[in-house]
Tab-separated table of C-alpha atoms in Angstrom:
chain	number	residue	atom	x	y	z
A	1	UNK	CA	-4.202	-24.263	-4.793
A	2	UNK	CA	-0.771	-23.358	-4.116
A	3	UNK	CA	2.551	-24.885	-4.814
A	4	UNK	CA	2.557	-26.593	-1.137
A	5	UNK	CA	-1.050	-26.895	-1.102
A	6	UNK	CA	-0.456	-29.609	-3.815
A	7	UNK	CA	2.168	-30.993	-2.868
A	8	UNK	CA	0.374	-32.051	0.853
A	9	UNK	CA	-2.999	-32.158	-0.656
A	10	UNK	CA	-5.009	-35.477	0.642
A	11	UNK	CA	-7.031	-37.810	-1.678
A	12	UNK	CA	-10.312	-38.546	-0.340
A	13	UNK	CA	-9.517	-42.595	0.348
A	14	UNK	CA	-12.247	-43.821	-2.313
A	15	UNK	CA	-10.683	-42.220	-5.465
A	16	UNK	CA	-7.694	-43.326	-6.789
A	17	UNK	CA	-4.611	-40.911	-7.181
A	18	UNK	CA	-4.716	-39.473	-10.248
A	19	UNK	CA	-1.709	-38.853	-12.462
A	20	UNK	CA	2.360	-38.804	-11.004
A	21	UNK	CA	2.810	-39.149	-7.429
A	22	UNK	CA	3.579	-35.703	-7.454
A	23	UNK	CA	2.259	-32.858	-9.045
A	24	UNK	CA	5.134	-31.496	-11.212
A	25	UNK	CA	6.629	-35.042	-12.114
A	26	UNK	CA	4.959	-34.677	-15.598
A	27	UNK	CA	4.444	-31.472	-16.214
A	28	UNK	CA	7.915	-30.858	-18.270
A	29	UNK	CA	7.891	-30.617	-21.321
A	30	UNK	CA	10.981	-31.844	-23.717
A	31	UNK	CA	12.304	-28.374	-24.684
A	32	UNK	CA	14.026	-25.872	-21.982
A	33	UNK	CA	11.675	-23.091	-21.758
A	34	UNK	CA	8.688	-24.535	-22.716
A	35	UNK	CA	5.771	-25.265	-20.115
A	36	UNK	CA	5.868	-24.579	-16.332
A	37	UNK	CA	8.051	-27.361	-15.808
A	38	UNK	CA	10.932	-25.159	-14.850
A	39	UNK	CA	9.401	-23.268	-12.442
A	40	UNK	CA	7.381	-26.531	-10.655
A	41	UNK	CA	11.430	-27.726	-10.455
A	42	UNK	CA	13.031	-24.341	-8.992
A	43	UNK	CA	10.042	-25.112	-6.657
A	44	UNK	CA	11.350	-28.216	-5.646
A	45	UNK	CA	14.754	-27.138	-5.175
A	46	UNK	CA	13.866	-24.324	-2.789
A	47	UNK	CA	11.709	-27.137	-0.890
A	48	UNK	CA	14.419	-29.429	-0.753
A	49	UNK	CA	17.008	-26.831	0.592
A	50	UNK	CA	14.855	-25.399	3.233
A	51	UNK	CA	14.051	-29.207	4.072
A	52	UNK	CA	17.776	-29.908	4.234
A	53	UNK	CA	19.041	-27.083	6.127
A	54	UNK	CA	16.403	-27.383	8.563
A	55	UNK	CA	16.829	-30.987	9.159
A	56	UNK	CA	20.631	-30.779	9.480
A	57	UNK	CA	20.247	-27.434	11.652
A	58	UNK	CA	21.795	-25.287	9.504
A	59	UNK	CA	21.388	-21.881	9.734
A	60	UNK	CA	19.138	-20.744	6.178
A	61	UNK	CA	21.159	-17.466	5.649
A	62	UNK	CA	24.296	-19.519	4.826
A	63	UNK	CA	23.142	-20.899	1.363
A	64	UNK	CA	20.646	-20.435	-1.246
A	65	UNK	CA	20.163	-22.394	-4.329
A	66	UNK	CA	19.455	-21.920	-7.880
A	67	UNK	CA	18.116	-23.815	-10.427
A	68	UNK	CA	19.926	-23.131	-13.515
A	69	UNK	CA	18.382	-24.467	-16.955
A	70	UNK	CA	20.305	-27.040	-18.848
A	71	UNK	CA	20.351	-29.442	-21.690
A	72	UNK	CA	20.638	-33.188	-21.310
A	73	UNK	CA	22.634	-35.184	-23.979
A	74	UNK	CA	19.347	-36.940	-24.863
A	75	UNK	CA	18.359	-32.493	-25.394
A	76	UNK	CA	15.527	-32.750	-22.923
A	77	UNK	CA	15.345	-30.265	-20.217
A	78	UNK	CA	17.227	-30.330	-17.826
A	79	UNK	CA	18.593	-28.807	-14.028
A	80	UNK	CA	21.861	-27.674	-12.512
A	81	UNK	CA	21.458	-26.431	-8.855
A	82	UNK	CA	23.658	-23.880	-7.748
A	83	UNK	CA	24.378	-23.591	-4.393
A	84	UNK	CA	25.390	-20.244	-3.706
A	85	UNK	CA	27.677	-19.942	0.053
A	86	UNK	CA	25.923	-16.624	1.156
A	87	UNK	CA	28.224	-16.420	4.490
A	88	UNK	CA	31.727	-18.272	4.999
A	89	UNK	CA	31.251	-21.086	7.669
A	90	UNK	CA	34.108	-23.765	7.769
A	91	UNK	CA	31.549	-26.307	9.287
A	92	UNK	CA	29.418	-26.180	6.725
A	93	UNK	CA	32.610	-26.212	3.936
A	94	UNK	CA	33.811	-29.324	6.104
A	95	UNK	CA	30.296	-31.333	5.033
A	96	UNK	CA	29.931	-29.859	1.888
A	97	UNK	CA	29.768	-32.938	0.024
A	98	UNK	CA	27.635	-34.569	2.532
A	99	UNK	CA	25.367	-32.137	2.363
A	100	UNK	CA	24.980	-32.168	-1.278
A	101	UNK	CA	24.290	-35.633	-0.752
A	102	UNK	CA	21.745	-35.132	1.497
A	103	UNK	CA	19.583	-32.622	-0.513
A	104	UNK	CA	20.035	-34.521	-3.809
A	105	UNK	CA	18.439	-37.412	-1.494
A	106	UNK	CA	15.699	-34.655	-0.465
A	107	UNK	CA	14.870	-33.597	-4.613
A	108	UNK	CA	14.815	-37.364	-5.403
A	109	UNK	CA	12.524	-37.529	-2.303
A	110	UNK	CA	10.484	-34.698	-3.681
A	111	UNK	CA	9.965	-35.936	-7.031
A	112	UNK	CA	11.120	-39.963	-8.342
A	113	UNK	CA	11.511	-38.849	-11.714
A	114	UNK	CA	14.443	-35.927	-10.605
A	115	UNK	CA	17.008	-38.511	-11.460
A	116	UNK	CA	15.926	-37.767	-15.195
A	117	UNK	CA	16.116	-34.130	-14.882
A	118	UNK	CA	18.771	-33.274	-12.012
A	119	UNK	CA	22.060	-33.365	-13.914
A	120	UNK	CA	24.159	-32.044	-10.440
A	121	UNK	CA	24.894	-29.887	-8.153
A	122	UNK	CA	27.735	-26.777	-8.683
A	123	UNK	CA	29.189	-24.425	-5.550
A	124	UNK	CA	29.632	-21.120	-5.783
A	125	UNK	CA	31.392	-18.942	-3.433
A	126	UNK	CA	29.082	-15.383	-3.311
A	127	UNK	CA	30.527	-14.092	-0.099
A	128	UNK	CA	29.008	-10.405	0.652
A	129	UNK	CA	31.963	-7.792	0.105
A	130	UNK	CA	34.324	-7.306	3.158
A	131	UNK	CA	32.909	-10.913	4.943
A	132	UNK	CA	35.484	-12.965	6.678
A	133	UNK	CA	37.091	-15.283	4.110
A	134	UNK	CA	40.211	-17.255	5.968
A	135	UNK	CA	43.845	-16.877	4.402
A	136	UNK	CA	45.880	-19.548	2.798
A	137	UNK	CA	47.481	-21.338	5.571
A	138	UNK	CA	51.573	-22.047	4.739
A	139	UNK	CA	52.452	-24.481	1.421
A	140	UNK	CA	53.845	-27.004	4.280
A	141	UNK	CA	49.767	-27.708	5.052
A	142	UNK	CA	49.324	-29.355	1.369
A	143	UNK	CA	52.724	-31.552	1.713
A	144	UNK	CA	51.886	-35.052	2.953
């Protein structure tokens, strides 16, 4: 059974759910690098994007994410996800933060225990070579 397959798999009503309410929520292990738990969560971060983009109708070519290994203090493992702006789009830089929001909503969705592992979310600018990137506008823009 696949990745998705699990995730929308059905119980038969008798039996009892076995195990986290998802299928990856116990699966990592304390160390980064050890056990699958890594890739379940890059997993869950592509699911959550797609989910996110699509439900906000945002074209999927503009972003991609990462999940980038980390460390918490209490040195379990641990995610960063990078979103990575593919194509410049100043609608989506004027939600930014709401859409962060919204897919940090969608991994917490995903998986109850993400507040343990998700540590934030990071931007990265990864325009493609010779896109459209706007100019400064004049210093009198920044005065108040």
């Amino acid at each position: 059974m696949g990745f998705l397959d699990n995730l929308f798999a059905r119980k038969p009503a008798d039996q009892p759910p076995a195990g986290p309410a998802v299928p990856w929520a116990n699966t990592a292990s304390s160390r980064p690098g050890e056990g699958s738990g890594h890739q379940l969560r890059r997993e869950l971060v592509q699911v959550a994007l797609r989910d996110a983009l699509r439900r906000n109708g945002i074209p999927e070519h503009l972003l991609q994410a990462e999940a980038l290994r980390a460390q918490a203090a209490d040195g379990s493992a641990a995610v960063y996800i990078r979103l990575r702006v593919l194509e410049w789009d100043h609608r989506l830089m004027a939600h930014a933060m709401a859409f962060q929001q919204e897919l940090e909503k969608r991994v917490m969705t995903l998986d109850r225990g993400a507040g343990q592992w998700l540590l934030g979310v990071t931007w990265q600018l990864a325009l493609a070579e010779g896109s459209y990137r706007p100019a400064l506008p004049p210093p009198q823009v920044w005065q108040r």
